[in-house]
PDB file of C-alpha atoms in Angstrom:
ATOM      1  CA  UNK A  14     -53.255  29.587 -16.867  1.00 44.00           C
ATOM      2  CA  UNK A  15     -55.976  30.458 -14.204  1.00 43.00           C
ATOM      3  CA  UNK A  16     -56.820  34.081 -13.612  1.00 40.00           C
ATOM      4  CA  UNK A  17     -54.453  35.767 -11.103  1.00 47.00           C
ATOM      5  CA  UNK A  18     -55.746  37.985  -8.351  1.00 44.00           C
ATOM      6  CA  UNK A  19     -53.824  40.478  -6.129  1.00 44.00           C
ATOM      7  CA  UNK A  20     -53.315  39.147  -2.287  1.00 40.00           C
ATOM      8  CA  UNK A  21     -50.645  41.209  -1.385  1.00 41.00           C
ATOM      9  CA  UNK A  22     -47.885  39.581  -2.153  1.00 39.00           C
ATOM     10  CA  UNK A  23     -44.426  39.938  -0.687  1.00 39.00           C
ATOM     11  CA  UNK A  24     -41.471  42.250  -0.911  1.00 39.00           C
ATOM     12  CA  UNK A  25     -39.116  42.803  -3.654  1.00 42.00           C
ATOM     13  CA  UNK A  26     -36.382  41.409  -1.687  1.00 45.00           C
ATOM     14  CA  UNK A  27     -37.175  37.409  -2.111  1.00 46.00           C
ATOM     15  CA  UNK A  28     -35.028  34.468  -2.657  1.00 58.00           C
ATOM     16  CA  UNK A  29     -33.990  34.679  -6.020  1.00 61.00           C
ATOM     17  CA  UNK A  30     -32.784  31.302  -6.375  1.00 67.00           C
ATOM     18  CA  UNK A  31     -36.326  30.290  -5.388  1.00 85.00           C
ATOM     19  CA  UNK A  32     -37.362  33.046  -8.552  1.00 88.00           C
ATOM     20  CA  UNK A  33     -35.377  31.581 -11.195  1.00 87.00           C
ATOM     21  CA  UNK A  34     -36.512  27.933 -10.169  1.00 90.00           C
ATOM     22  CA  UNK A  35     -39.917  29.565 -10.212  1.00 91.00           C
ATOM     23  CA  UNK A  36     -39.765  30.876 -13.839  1.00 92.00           C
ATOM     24  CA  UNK A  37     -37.744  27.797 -15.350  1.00 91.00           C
ATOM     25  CA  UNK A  38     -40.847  25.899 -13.824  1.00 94.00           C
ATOM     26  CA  UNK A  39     -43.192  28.731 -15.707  1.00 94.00           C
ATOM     27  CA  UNK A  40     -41.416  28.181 -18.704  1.00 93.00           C
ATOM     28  CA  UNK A  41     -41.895  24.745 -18.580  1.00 93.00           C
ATOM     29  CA  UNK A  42     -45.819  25.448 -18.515  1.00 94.00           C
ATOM     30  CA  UNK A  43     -46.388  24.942 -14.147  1.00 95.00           C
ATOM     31  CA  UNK A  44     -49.222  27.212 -13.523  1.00 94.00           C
ATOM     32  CA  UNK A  45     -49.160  26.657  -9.999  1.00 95.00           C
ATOM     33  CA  UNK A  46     -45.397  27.972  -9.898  1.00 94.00           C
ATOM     34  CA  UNK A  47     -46.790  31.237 -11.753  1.00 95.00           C
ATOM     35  CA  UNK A  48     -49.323  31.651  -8.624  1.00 95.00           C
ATOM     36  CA  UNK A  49     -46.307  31.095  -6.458  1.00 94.00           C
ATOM     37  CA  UNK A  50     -44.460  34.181  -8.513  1.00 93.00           C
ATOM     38  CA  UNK A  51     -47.508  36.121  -8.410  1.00 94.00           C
ATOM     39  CA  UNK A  52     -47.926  35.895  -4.686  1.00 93.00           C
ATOM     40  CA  UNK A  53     -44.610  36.847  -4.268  1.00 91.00           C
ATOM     41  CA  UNK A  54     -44.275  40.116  -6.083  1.00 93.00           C
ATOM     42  CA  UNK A  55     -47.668  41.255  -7.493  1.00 93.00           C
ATOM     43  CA  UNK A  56     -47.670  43.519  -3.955  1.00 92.00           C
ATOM     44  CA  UNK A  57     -44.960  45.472  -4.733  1.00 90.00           C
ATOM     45  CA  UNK A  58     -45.194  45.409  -8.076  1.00 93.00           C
ATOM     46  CA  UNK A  59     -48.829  46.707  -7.469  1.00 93.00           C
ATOM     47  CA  UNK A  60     -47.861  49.555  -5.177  1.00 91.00           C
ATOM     48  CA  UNK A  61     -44.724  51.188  -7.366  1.00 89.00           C
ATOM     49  CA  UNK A  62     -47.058  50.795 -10.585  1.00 92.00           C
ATOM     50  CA  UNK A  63     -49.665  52.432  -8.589  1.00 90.00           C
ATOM     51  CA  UNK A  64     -47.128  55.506  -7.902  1.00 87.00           C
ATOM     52  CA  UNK A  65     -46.692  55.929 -11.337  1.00 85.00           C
ATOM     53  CA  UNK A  66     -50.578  55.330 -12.366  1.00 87.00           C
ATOM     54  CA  UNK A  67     -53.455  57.044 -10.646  1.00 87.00           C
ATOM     55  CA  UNK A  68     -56.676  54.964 -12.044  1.00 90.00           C
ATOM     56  CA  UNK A  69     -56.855  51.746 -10.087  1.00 93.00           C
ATOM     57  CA  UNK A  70     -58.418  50.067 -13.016  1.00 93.00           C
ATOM     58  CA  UNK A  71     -55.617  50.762 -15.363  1.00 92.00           C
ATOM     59  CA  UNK A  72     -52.984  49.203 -12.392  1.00 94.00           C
ATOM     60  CA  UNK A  73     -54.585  46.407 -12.183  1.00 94.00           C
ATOM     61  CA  UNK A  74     -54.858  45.654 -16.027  1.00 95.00           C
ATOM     62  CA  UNK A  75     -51.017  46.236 -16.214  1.00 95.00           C
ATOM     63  CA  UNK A  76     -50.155  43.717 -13.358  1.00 95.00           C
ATOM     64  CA  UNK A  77     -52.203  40.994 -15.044  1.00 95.00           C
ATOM     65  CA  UNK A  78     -50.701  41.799 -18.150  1.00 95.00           C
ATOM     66  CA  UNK A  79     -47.406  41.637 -16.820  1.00 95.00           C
ATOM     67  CA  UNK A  80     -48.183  38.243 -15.782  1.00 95.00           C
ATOM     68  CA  UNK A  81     -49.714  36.981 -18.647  1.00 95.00           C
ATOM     69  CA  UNK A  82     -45.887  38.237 -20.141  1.00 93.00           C
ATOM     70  CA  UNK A  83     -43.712  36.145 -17.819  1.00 94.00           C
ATOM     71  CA  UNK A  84     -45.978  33.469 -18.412  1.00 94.00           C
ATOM     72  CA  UNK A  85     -45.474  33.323 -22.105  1.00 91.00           C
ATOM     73  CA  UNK A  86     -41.451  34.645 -22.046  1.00 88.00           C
ATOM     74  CA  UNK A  87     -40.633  33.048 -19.079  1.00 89.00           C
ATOM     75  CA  UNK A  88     -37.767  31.124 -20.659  1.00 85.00           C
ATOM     76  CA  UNK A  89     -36.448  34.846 -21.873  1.00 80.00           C
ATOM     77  CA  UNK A  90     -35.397  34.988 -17.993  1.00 79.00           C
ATOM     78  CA  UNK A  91     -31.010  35.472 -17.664  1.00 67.00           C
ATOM     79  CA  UNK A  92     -30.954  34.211 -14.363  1.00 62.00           C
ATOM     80  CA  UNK A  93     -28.383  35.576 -12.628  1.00 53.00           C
ATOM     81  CA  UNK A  94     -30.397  37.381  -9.381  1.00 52.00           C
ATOM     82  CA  UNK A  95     -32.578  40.318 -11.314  1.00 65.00           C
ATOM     83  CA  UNK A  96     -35.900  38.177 -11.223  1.00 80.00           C
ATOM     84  CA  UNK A  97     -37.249  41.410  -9.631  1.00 81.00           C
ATOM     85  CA  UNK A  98     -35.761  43.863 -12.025  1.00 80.00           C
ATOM     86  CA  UNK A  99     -37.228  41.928 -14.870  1.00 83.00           C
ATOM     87  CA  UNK A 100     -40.409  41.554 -13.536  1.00 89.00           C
ATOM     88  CA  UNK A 101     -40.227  45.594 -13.157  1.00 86.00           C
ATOM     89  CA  UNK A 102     -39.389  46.395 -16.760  1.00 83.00           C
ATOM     90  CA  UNK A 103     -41.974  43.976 -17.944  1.00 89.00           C
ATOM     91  CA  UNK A 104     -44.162  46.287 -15.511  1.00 91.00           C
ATOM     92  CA  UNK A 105     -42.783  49.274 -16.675  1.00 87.00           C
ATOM     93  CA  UNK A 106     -43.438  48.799 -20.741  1.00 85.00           C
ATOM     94  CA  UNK A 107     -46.728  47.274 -20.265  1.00 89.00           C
ATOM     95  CA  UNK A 108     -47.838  50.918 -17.772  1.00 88.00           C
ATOM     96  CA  UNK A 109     -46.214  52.934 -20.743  1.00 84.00           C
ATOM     97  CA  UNK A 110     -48.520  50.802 -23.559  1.00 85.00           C
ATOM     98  CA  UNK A 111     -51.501  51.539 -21.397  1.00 86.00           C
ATOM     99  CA  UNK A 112     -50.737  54.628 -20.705  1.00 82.00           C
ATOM    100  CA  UNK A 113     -49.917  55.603 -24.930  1.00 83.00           C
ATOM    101  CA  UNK A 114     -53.438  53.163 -25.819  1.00 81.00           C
ATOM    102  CA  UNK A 115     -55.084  55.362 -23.466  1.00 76.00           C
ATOM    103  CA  UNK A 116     -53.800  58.772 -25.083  1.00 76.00           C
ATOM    104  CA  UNK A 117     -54.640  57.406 -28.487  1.00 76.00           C
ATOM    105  CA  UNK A 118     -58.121  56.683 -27.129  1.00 75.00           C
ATOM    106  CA  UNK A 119     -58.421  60.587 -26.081  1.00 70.00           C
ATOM    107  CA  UNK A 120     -57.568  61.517 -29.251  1.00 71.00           C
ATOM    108  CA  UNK A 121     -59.992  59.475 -30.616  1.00 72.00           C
ATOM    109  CA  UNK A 122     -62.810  61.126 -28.247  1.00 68.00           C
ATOM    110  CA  UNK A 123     -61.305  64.664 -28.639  1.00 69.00           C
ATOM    111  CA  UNK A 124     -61.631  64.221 -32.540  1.00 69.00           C
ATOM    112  CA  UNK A 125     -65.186  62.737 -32.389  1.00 68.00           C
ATOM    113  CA  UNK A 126     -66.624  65.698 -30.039  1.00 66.00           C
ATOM    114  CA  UNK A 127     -64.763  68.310 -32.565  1.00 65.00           C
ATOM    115  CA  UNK A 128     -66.839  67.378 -35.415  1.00 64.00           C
ATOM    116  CA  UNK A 129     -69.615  66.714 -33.708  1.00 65.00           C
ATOM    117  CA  UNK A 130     -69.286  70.118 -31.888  1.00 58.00           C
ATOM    118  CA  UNK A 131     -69.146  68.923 -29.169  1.00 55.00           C
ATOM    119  CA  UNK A 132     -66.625  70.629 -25.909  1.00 56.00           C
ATOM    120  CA  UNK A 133     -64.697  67.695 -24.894  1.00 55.00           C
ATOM    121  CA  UNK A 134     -63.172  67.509 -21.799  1.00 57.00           C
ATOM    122  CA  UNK A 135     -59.841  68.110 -20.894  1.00 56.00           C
ATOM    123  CA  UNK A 136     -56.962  65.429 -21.126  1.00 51.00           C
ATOM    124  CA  UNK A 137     -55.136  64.743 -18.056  1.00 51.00           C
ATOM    125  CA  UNK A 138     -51.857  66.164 -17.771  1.00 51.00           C
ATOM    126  CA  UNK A 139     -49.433  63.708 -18.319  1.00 47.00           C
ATOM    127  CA  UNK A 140     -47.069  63.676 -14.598  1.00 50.00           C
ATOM    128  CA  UNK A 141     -43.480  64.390 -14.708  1.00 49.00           C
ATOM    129  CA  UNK A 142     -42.933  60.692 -14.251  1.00 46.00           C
ATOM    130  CA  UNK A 143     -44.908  59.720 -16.891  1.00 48.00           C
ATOM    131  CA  UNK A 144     -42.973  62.116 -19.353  1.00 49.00           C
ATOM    132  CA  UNK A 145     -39.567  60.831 -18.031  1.00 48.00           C
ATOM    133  CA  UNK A 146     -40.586  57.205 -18.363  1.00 48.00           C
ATOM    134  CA  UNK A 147     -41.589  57.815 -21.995  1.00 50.00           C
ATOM    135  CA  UNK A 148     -38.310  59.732 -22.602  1.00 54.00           C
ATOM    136  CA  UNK A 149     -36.461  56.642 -21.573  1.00 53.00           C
ATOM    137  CA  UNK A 150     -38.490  54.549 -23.272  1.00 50.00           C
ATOM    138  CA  UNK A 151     -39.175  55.978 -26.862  1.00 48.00           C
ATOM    139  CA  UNK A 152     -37.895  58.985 -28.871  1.00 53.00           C
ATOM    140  CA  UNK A 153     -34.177  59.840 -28.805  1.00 56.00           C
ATOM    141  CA  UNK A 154     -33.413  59.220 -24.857  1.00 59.00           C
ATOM    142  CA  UNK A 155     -34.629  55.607 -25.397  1.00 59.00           C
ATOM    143  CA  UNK A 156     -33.130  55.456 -28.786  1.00 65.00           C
ATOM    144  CA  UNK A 157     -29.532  56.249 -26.374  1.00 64.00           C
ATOM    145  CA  UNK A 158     -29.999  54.094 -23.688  1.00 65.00           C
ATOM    146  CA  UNK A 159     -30.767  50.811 -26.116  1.00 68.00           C
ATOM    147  CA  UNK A 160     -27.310  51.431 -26.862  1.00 74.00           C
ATOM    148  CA  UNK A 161     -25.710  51.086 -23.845  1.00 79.00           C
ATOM    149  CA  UNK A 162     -25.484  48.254 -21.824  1.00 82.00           C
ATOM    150  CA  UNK A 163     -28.162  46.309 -20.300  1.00 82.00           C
ATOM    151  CA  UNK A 164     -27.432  46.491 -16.518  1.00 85.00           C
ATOM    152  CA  UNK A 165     -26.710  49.821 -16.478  1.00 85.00           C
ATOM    153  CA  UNK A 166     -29.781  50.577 -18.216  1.00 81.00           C
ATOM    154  CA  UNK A 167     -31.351  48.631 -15.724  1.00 80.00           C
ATOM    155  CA  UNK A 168     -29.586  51.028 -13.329  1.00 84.00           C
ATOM    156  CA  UNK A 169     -30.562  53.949 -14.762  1.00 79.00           C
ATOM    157  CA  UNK A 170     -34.655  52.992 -14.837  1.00 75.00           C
ATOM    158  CA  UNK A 171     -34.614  52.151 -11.322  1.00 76.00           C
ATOM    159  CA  UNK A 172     -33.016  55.221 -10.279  1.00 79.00           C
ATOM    160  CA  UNK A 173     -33.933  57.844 -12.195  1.00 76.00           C
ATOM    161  CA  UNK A 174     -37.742  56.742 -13.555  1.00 67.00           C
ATOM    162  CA  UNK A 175     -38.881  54.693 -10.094  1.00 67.00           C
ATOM    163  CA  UNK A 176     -36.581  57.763  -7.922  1.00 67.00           C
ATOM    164  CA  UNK A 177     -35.601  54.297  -6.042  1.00 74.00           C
ATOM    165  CA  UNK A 178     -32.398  54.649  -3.457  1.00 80.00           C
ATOM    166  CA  UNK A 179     -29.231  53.601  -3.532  1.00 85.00           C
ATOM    167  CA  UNK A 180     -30.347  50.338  -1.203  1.00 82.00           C
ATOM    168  CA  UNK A 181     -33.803  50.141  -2.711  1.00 76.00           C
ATOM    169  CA  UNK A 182     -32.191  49.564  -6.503  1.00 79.00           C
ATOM    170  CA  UNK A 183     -29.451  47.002  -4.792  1.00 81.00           C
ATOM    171  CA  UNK A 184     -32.716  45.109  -3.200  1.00 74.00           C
ATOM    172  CA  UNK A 185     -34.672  45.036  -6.331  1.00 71.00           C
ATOM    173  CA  UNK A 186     -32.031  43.984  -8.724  1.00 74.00           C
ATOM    174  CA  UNK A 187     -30.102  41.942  -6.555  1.00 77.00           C
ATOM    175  CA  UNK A 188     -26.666  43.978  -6.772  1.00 86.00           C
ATOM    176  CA  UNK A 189     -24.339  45.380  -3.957  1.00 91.00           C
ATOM    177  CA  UNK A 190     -25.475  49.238  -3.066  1.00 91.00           C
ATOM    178  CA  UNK A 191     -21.138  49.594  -4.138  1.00 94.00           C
ATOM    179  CA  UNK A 192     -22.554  48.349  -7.703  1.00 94.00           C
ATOM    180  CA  UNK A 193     -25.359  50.307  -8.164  1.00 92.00           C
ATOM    181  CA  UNK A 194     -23.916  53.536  -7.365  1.00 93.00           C
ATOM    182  CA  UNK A 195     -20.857  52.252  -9.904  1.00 94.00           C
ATOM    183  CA  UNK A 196     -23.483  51.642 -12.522  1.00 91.00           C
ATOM    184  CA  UNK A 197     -25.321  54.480 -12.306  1.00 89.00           C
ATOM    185  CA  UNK A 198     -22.313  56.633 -13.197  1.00 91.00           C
ATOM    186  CA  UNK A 199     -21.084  54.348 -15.688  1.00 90.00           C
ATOM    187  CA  UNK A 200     -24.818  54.932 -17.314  1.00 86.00           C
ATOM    188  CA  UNK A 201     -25.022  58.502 -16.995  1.00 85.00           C
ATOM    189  CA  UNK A 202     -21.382  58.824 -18.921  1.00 87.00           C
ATOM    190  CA  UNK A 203     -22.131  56.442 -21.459  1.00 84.00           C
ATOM    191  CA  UNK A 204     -25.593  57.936 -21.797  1.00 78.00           C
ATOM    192  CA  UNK A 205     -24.492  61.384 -22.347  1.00 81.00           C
ATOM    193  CA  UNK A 206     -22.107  60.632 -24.454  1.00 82.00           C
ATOM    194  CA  UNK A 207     -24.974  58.388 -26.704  1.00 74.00           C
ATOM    195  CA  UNK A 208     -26.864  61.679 -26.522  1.00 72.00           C
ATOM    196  CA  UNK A 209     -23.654  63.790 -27.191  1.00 73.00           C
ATOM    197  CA  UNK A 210     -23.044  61.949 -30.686  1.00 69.00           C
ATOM    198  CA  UNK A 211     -26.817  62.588 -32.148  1.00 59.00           C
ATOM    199  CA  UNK A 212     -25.913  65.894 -31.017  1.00 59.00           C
ATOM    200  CA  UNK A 213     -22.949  67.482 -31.327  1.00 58.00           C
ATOM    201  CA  UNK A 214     -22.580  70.263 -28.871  1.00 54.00           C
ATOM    202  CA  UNK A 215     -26.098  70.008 -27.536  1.00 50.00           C
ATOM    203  CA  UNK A 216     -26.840  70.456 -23.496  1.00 45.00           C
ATOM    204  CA  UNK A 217     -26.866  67.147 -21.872  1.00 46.00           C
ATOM    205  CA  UNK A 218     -30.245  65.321 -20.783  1.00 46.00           C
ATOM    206  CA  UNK A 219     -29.326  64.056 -17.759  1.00 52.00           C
ATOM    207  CA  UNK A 220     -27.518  67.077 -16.024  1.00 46.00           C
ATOM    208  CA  UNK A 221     -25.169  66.737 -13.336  1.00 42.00           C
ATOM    209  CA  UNK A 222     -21.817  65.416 -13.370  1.00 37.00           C
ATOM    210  CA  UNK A 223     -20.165  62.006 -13.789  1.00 37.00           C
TER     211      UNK A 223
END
């Protein structure tokens, strides 16, 4: 596979027959139809991971990554119109790996400078987005939403971690905007109720009513 570079790329809103043709092709080993993909979505992919991310460096290490991922799971792909939403999770767990190595690696230095008596400097306060990403990834929150089902899940990411519209989820998944807003209160319910089972009587996480 050659080393992929940023040129822009398109909007999230491609042909997604032209996708999935695209990453059967990938899975079959075409490099060439990986450059294709790439071109197509690394902009947008870029910008919403840069949203979430403020160090350029770390952005760009993520979208390659994410790459490098299709190209070796490429054959993982459903089909079925969500090339873009996949793409996006892929996206989303590699930021939240980077972003975990990187608080490890703090650690690290923040231990070091201790006992060598050293001040270190201050960590970087982890954003609001950052915190609700790992919620919905790890810890009890992502525990829940494993168990419910995959497309609302899907759902759920898009809306509440990327704070993407109504039309903007619909676009990236390849749904009807009637669907989305369906899913998103079948995945709140079943959600809440996930949460409501581990804890019987506790406040809900999500808020806000079905």
């Amino acid at each position: 596979m050659r080393l992929l570079r940023p040129s822009g790329g398109g909007p999230a809103g491609g042909d997604e027959d032209d996708d999935t043709a695209l990453l059967r092709a990938v899975a079959r080993g075409d490099s060439e139809a990986l450059a294709v993909l790439y071109d197509r979505h690394a902009g947008w992919l870029h910008a919403r991971l840069a949203r979430r991310c403020p160090d350029e460096e770390t952005v760009r290490e993520v979208l390659q990554d994410t790459f490098v991922t299709v190209w070796r799971s490429a054959g993982g792909h459903r089909g079925g119109g969500e090339a873009g939403g996949w793409l996006w999770v892929i996206a989303a767990r590699r930021l939240v790996d980077a972003q975990r190595a990187r608080a490890r690696a703090e650690r690290v230095v923040t231990e070091a400078a201790r006992h060598a008596a050293v001040p270190p400097e201050p960590p970087a306060a982890a954003s609001a987005e950052d915190r609700v990403l790992a919620g919905l990834e790890y810890g009890e929150v992502g525990a829940a939403l494993d168990r419910i089902s995959p497309e609302l899940a899907e759902v759920l990411r898009a809306t509440v971690v990327d704070g993407l519209t109504t039309r903007e989820t619909a676009r990236l998944l390849g749904i009807p905007e009637g669907t989305v807003k369906t899913r998103a209160l079948r995945a709140r319910r079943e959600l809440r109720a996930a949460l409501g089972a581990a804890h019987p009587g506790g406040p809900h996480a999500l808020g806000g009513t079905a």
